[in-house]
Short mmCIF file of C-alpha atoms in Angstrom, two decimals:
data_model
loop_
_atom_site.label_atom_id
_atom_site.label_comp_id
_atom_site.label_asym_id
_atom_site.label_seq_id
_atom_site.Cartn_x
_atom_site.Cartn_y
_atom_site.Cartn_z
CA UNK Z 1 0.00 0.00 0.00
CA UNK Z 2 1.19 3.52 -0.79
CA UNK Z 3 2.60 5.35 2.29
CA UNK Z 4 -0.07 8.05 1.93
CA UNK Z 5 -2.78 5.37 1.88
CA UNK Z 6 -1.27 3.79 4.97
CA UNK Z 7 -1.37 7.14 6.76
CA UNK Z 8 -5.00 7.75 5.79
CA UNK Z 9 -5.96 4.25 6.93
CA UNK Z 10 -4.22 4.76 10.26
CA UNK Z 11 -5.97 8.09 10.80
CA UNK Z 12 -9.35 6.58 9.96
CA UNK Z 13 -8.72 3.68 12.32
CA UNK Z 14 -7.69 6.06 15.08
CA UNK Z 15 -10.79 8.19 14.51
CA UNK Z 16 -13.06 5.14 14.56
CA UNK Z 17 -11.47 3.86 17.76
CA UNK Z 18 -11.95 7.23 19.42
CA UNK Z 19 -15.58 7.45 18.30
CA UNK Z 20 -16.27 4.01 19.75
CA UNK Z 21 -14.34 4.48 22.99
CA UNK Z 22 -17.54 4.46 25.07
CA UNK Z 23 -20.45 2.13 24.35
CA UNK Z 24 -23.86 2.41 26.01
CA UNK Z 25 -24.84 -0.45 28.32
CA UNK Z 26 -28.33 -1.07 29.78
CA UNK Z 27 -28.42 0.07 33.40
CA UNK Z 28 -31.95 -0.92 34.35
CA UNK Z 29 -32.63 2.49 35.90
CA UNK Z 30 -33.39 6.09 34.94
CA UNK Z 31 -31.96 7.50 38.18
CA UNK Z 32 -29.13 10.05 38.09
CA UNK Z 33 -25.93 8.08 38.72
CA UNK Z 34 -22.89 9.71 40.38
CA UNK Z 35 -21.03 7.02 42.32
CA UNK Z 36 -18.78 4.36 40.77
CA UNK Z 37 -16.31 1.86 42.24
CA UNK Z 38 -14.37 -0.52 39.97
CA UNK Z 39 -12.93 -3.61 41.69
CA UNK Z 40 -11.56 -5.38 38.61
CA UNK Z 41 -12.42 -6.12 34.98
CA UNK Z 42 -15.55 -8.05 35.99
CA UNK Z 43 -16.73 -6.53 39.27
CA UNK Z 44 -17.93 -2.94 39.61
CA UNK Z 45 -20.61 -1.08 41.56
CA UNK Z 46 -22.42 2.21 40.89
CA UNK Z 47 -24.85 4.38 42.86
CA UNK Z 48 -27.25 7.25 42.43
CA UNK Z 49 -30.50 8.98 43.30
CA UNK Z 50 -33.60 7.38 44.85
CA UNK Z 51 -31.55 4.86 46.82
CA UNK Z 52 -30.22 3.24 43.65
CA UNK Z 53 -27.28 0.82 43.55
CA UNK Z 54 -26.00 -1.13 40.52
CA UNK Z 55 -23.62 -4.08 40.37
CA UNK Z 56 -21.92 -6.23 37.72
CA UNK Z 57 -20.04 -9.45 38.43
CA UNK Z 58 -19.23 -10.38 34.82
CA UNK Z 59 -18.25 -6.99 33.43
CA UNK Z 60 -21.14 -7.04 30.96
CA UNK Z 61 -24.51 -7.27 32.67
CA UNK Z 62 -25.64 -4.94 35.45
CA UNK Z 63 -28.25 -5.50 38.14
CA UNK Z 64 -30.10 -2.45 39.47
CA UNK Z 65 -31.35 -2.56 43.07
CA UNK Z 66 -32.78 -0.19 45.64
CA UNK Z 67 -31.61 -0.02 49.23
CA UNK Z 68 -34.68 -0.60 51.47
CA UNK Z 69 -36.15 2.54 53.08
CA UNK Z 70 -33.65 4.70 51.21
CA UNK Z 71 -35.78 5.70 48.22
CA UNK Z 72 -35.33 9.39 49.07
CA UNK Z 73 -31.56 9.13 49.61
CA UNK Z 74 -29.13 10.32 46.93
CA UNK Z 75 -26.16 7.96 46.89
CA UNK Z 76 -23.35 10.19 45.59
CA UNK Z 77 -20.46 7.81 46.35
CA UNK Z 78 -19.83 4.09 46.66
CA UNK Z 79 -16.79 2.01 47.67
CA UNK Z 80 -16.71 -1.66 46.73
CA UNK Z 81 -14.22 -4.17 48.12
CA UNK Z 82 -15.29 -7.27 46.16
CA UNK Z 83 -18.38 -8.79 44.53
CA UNK Z 84 -20.14 -9.14 47.87
CA UNK Z 85 -19.02 -6.18 49.98
CA UNK Z 86 -19.66 -2.48 49.41
CA UNK Z 87 -20.27 0.73 51.33
CA UNK Z 88 -22.54 3.43 49.88
CA UNK Z 89 -22.78 7.08 50.99
CA UNK Z 90 -25.87 9.25 50.91
CA UNK Z 91 -25.39 12.99 50.49
CA UNK Z 92 -27.81 15.61 51.74
CA UNK Z 93 -28.63 17.84 54.71
CA UNK Z 94 -28.36 16.29 58.16
CA UNK Z 95 -29.52 12.68 58.40
CA UNK Z 96 -29.84 12.44 54.61
CA UNK Z 97 -26.05 12.02 54.77
CA UNK Z 98 -25.65 8.39 55.78
CA UNK Z 99 -23.69 5.19 55.23
CA UNK Z 100 -25.06 1.74 54.34
CA UNK Z 101 -23.04 -1.47 54.01
CA UNK Z 102 -23.73 -4.82 52.33
CA UNK Z 103 -21.80 -8.07 52.70
CA UNK Z 104 -24.02 -10.26 50.50
CA UNK Z 105 -23.91 -8.56 47.12
CA UNK Z 106 -26.75 -6.17 47.87
CA UNK Z 107 -29.30 -8.76 48.99
CA UNK Z 108 -29.42 -6.91 52.32
CA UNK Z 109 -28.12 -3.60 53.60
CA UNK Z 110 -27.38 -2.25 57.06
CA UNK Z 111 -27.54 1.42 58.00
CA UNK Z 112 -24.19 2.02 59.67
CA UNK Z 113 -24.31 5.74 60.57
CA UNK Z 114 -26.02 9.04 59.84
CA UNK Z 115 -24.81 12.62 60.07
CA UNK Z 116 -25.93 13.89 63.46
CA UNK Z 117 -25.38 17.55 62.57
CA UNK Z 118 -28.50 19.14 61.09
CA UNK Z 119 -26.57 21.54 58.84
CA UNK Z 120 -23.94 18.99 57.83
CA UNK Z 121 -23.68 17.62 54.27
CA UNK Z 122 -21.36 14.74 53.36
CA UNK Z 123 -19.54 14.94 50.01
CA UNK Z 124 -17.31 11.90 49.42
CA UNK Z 125 -15.36 9.03 50.93
CA UNK Z 126 -12.15 7.18 50.01
CA UNK Z 127 -10.24 4.17 51.34
CA UNK Z 128 -6.53 3.50 51.77
CA UNK Z 129 -7.26 -0.23 52.10
CA UNK Z 130 -10.22 -2.50 52.84
CA UNK Z 131 -10.35 -1.39 56.48
CA UNK Z 132 -9.15 2.21 56.65
CA UNK Z 133 -11.08 5.02 55.04
CA UNK Z 134 -11.95 8.71 55.28
CA UNK Z 135 -15.17 10.66 54.78
CA UNK Z 136 -15.64 14.41 54.60
CA UNK Z 137 -18.43 16.95 54.42
CA UNK Z 138 -19.19 20.63 54.00
CA UNK Z 139 -18.33 23.16 56.71
CA UNK Z 140 -20.04 23.00 60.10
CA UNK Z 141 -19.35 26.00 62.35
CA UNK Z 142 -16.73 27.20 59.89
CA UNK Z 143 -14.72 24.00 59.31
CA UNK Z 144 -15.07 21.00 57.02
CA UNK Z 145 -16.13 17.75 58.70
CA UNK Z 146 -13.83 14.71 58.57
CA UNK Z 147 -14.57 11.16 59.76
CA UNK Z 148 -12.41 8.04 59.60
CA UNK Z 149 -13.09 4.31 59.79
CA UNK Z 150 -10.85 1.37 60.73
CA UNK Z 151 -13.36 -1.41 60.08
CA UNK Z 152 -14.29 -1.05 56.42
CA UNK Z 153 -17.01 1.55 56.94
CA UNK Z 154 -18.93 -0.27 59.65
CA UNK Z 155 -18.28 2.60 62.08
CA UNK Z 156 -17.02 6.16 61.71
CA UNK Z 157 -15.36 8.54 64.15
CA UNK Z 158 -15.41 12.33 63.90
CA UNK Z 159 -11.84 13.66 63.68
CA UNK Z 160 -10.69 16.79 65.50
CA UNK Z 161 -8.90 18.52 62.67
CA UNK Z 162 -6.50 21.42 62.23
CA UNK Z 163 -6.31 23.54 59.09
CA UNK Z 164 -9.75 22.82 57.62
CA UNK Z 165 -11.24 26.25 58.22
CA UNK Z 166 -13.44 27.30 55.30
CA UNK Z 167 -13.52 30.64 53.53
CA UNK Z 168 -16.87 32.43 53.10
CA UNK Z 169 -19.18 30.42 50.78
CA UNK Z 170 -16.57 27.66 50.37
CA UNK Z 171 -17.82 24.12 49.95
CA UNK Z 172 -17.21 20.87 48.14
CA UNK Z 173 -19.10 19.34 45.23
CA UNK Z 174 -20.71 15.93 45.76
CA UNK Z 175 -20.80 15.46 41.99
CA UNK Z 176 -18.80 12.28 41.42
CA UNK Z 177 -17.48 10.91 44.71
CA UNK Z 178 -14.01 12.18 43.78
CA UNK Z 179 -13.64 15.55 45.51
CA UNK Z 180 -11.73 13.44 48.06
CA UNK Z 181 -8.87 11.09 47.22
CA UNK Z 182 -6.09 9.21 49.00
CA UNK Z 183 -2.66 7.81 48.16
CA UNK Z 184 -0.07 5.69 49.90
CA UNK Z 185 -1.01 4.81 53.48
CA UNK Z 186 -1.61 8.24 55.04
CA UNK Z 187 -2.07 10.96 52.40
CA UNK Z 188 -5.47 12.51 51.65
CA UNK Z 189 -6.64 15.47 49.57
CA UNK Z 190 -9.97 17.30 49.34
CA UNK Z 191 -11.08 19.77 46.67
CA UNK Z 192 -13.33 22.81 47.08
CA UNK Z 193 -14.89 25.76 45.31
CA UNK Z 194 -17.67 28.29 45.58
CA UNK Z 195 -15.58 30.91 47.36
CA UNK Z 196 -13.09 33.48 46.07
CA UNK Z 197 -10.57 30.71 45.28
CA UNK Z 198 -10.75 27.05 44.46
CA UNK Z 199 -8.54 25.12 46.84
CA UNK Z 200 -7.07 21.67 47.47
CA UNK Z 201 -6.36 20.62 51.08
CA UNK Z 202 -3.66 18.00 51.81
CA UNK Z 203 -3.26 15.82 54.90
CA UNK Z 204 -0.20 13.70 55.65
CA UNK Z 205 -1.68 12.01 58.72
CA UNK Z 206 -5.01 10.49 57.66
CA UNK Z 207 -7.07 13.60 58.13
CA UNK Z 208 -5.87 15.10 61.41
CA UNK Z 209 -3.97 18.11 60.09
CA UNK Z 210 -4.40 19.85 56.72
CA UNK Z 211 -2.75 22.50 54.60
CA UNK Z 212 -4.65 24.33 51.86
CA UNK Z 213 -3.37 25.66 48.55
CA UNK Z 214 -5.26 27.73 45.96
CA UNK Z 215 -5.49 26.37 42.42
CA UNK Z 216 -5.75 28.29 39.12
CA UNK Z 217 -9.19 26.78 38.36
CA UNK Z 218 -11.66 29.71 38.53
CA UNK Z 219 -14.09 29.92 41.44
CA UNK Z 220 -15.96 32.98 42.78
CA UNK Z 221 -19.48 31.54 42.26
CA UNK Z 222 -21.47 28.77 43.91
CA UNK Z 223 -21.22 26.50 40.83
CA UNK Z 224 -17.49 26.96 40.16
CA UNK Z 225 -14.33 25.41 41.49
CA UNK Z 226 -12.46 22.12 41.76
CA UNK Z 227 -14.82 19.16 41.56
CA UNK Z 228 -12.33 16.29 41.56
CA UNK Z 229 -8.76 15.50 42.53
CA UNK Z 230 -6.60 12.46 41.72
CA UNK Z 231 -3.01 11.42 42.43
CA UNK Z 232 -0.80 9.09 40.42
CA UNK Z 233 1.53 8.89 43.43
CA UNK Z 234 1.95 10.98 46.60
CA UNK Z 235 3.57 13.79 44.59
CA UNK Z 236 2.02 13.92 41.10
CA UNK Z 237 -1.63 14.85 41.02
CA UNK Z 238 -4.34 16.54 39.02
CA UNK Z 239 -7.43 18.63 39.83
CA UNK Z 240 -10.39 19.09 37.48
CA UNK Z 241 -13.44 21.29 37.60
CA UNK Z 242 -15.21 24.24 36.03
CA UNK Z 243 -18.79 25.50 36.29
CA UNK Z 244 -21.62 22.97 36.33
CA UNK Z 245 -24.10 25.62 35.19
CA UNK Z 246 -21.93 26.55 32.18
CA UNK Z 247 -20.94 23.11 30.94
CA UNK Z 248 -19.28 24.26 27.71
CA UNK Z 249 -17.65 27.39 29.09
CA UNK Z 250 -14.11 27.91 27.88
CA UNK Z 251 -11.39 28.51 30.44
CA UNK Z 252 -8.97 26.68 32.68
CA UNK Z 253 -10.63 23.47 33.88
CA UNK Z 254 -7.55 21.63 35.16
CA UNK Z 255 -4.50 22.05 37.37
CA UNK Z 256 -1.42 19.91 37.88
CA UNK Z 257 0.96 19.40 40.81
CA UNK Z 258 4.30 17.63 41.21
CA UNK Z 259 4.82 18.42 44.89
CA UNK Z 260 1.84 16.76 46.54
CA UNK Z 261 -0.39 19.80 46.17
CA UNK Z 262 1.90 22.48 47.60
CA UNK Z 263 1.66 24.28 44.25
CA UNK Z 264 -0.55 23.97 41.16
CA UNK Z 265 -0.11 24.98 37.51
CA UNK Z 266 -2.99 25.56 35.06
CA UNK Z 267 -3.85 22.97 32.39
CA UNK Z 268 -6.56 23.00 29.74
CA UNK Z 269 -8.36 19.65 29.78
CA UNK Z 270 -9.94 18.51 26.52
CA UNK Z 271 -12.78 18.70 25.78
CA UNK Z 272 -13.12 22.24 27.12
CA UNK Z 273 -15.82 22.82 29.70
CA UNK Z 274 -17.08 21.39 32.95
CA UNK Z 275 -15.23 18.34 34.31
CA UNK Z 276 -16.69 16.60 37.39
CA UNK Z 277 -14.14 13.78 37.66
CA UNK Z 278 -10.51 12.90 37.05
CA UNK Z 279 -9.13 9.43 37.80
CA UNK Z 280 -5.90 7.47 37.29
CA UNK Z 281 -5.94 4.39 35.06
CA UNK Z 282 -4.57 1.23 36.74
CA UNK Z 283 -1.80 -0.40 34.72
CA UNK Z 284 -0.90 2.89 33.03
CA UNK Z 285 1.22 4.84 35.55
CA UNK Z 286 1.07 8.20 33.72
CA UNK Z 287 -2.50 8.05 32.39
CA UNK Z 288 -5.48 10.06 33.62
CA UNK Z 289 -9.06 10.24 32.36
CA UNK Z 290 -11.27 13.26 33.03
CA UNK Z 291 -14.99 13.54 32.34
CA UNK Z 292 -18.03 15.68 32.97
CA UNK Z 293 -21.03 17.16 31.25
CA UNK Z 294 -18.63 18.52 28.60
CA UNK Z 295 -17.55 14.97 27.66
CA UNK Z 296 -14.42 12.95 28.38
CA UNK Z 297 -10.72 13.14 27.61
CA UNK Z 298 -7.44 11.44 28.48
CA UNK Z 299 -3.83 12.28 29.20
CA UNK Z 300 -0.91 9.88 28.75
CA UNK Z 301 1.72 12.22 30.21
CA UNK Z 302 0.50 12.69 33.80
CA UNK Z 303 -1.86 15.53 32.91
CA UNK Z 304 0.43 17.76 30.85
CA UNK Z 305 -1.57 17.37 27.61
CA UNK Z 306 -5.07 16.10 26.86
CA UNK Z 307 -6.97 14.45 23.99
CA UNK Z 308 -10.74 14.25 23.52
CA UNK Z 309 -12.30 10.81 23.96
CA UNK Z 310 -16.00 11.59 23.57
CA UNK Z 311 -18.59 14.36 23.95
CA UNK Z 312 -21.20 12.30 25.81
CA UNK Z 313 -22.15 14.04 29.11
CA UNK Z 314 -21.04 11.97 32.12
CA UNK Z 315 -20.84 12.34 35.90
CA UNK Z 316 -18.03 9.97 36.81
CA UNK Z 317 -15.74 7.27 35.41
CA UNK Z 318 -13.60 4.42 36.74
CA UNK Z 319 -11.13 1.95 35.25
CA UNK Z 320 -9.89 -1.56 35.92
CA UNK Z 321 -7.12 -1.40 33.30
CA UNK Z 322 -6.07 0.61 30.23
CA UNK Z 323 -8.69 -1.29 28.21
CA UNK Z 324 -11.58 -1.69 30.65
CA UNK Z 325 -13.64 0.96 32.40
CA UNK Z 326 -17.11 2.36 32.93
CA UNK Z 327 -18.89 5.70 33.09
CA UNK Z 328 -22.18 6.71 34.67
CA UNK Z 329 -24.25 9.84 34.35
CA UNK Z 330 -27.62 11.53 33.90
CA UNK Z 331 -30.88 9.59 33.49
CA UNK Z 332 -29.34 6.22 34.28
CA UNK Z 333 -26.48 6.58 31.79
CA UNK Z 334 -24.09 3.61 31.90
CA UNK Z 335 -21.26 3.15 29.42
CA UNK Z 336 -18.36 0.73 29.04
CA UNK Z 337 -14.93 1.74 27.78
CA UNK Z 338 -13.75 -0.27 24.79
CA UNK Z 339 -11.53 2.21 23.02
CA UNK Z 340 -7.78 2.65 22.47
CA UNK Z 341 -5.33 1.32 25.02
CA UNK Z 342 -4.65 4.10 27.55
CA UNK Z 343 -0.96 3.44 28.17
CA UNK Z 344 1.21 6.38 29.17
CA UNK Z 345 4.16 7.66 27.20
#
């Protein structure tokens, strides 16, 4: 084949692969889905509004279920440990913020704890391992709430924190379960917005003490700021966000750090617009995927440059490997990743 023909064929193949990177999968629900936890290439769980939880154990077919007596609870985050065990977090004012746990694949659920503070609002949770995790919520009496667990989410203890004082109108966005992330055995980061600056807080001691740093992602309005934060290792991380009311608005929607969050540099994520999630891709040490109502994109160089994957509006994504992942979103949206291999440079 002529070299020019080879080039055209390669470009067409690349374009086709990109166009088919996400494929719709029946979810069995029309509920808004915002939580996603990928265990491996076959096992994943998702969660959403109206007490909805989804599970797959073969990587292809999903079962939708509803947690009993939780039909008014909005499950914004979920953490799965295997095909049988998962913890799901409700977000909302006061007791609407709550934790349920299942150990039998969702056949039964136990209410583990509720937020006892009437003006509290939980945003996200993350786990260092199957036992130790952290949960945080919007400011109460001027400071963000932090809880930790040492028994896989069965019980939670309020942490007396230092350095989590909030600025006026500052809060977090319970949009994807990823405004909180962890790395290593002790590091944790939380992302905020809504106030004069968007900020990322970093803890080196499992949530006891924190240090905040402003990011270049615009804030200054209730719908703007950092919505998600992810770390490839304890030093290299990425923050993503924007304005959820202006989903296609141009402007800086990403920020990158190489010092654990002590400083951040601006990055333009592609596609441009609102990004509610950024996650690392297991098996590809320098690869990140970001997504939101503007669509989805990927970076193979630890967040320095970005390429568009798709324009389908999503709420969150998660991956098992560079070739297997899922996305969930509005109106019961569920998609499986089957596109190009996401291996870093």
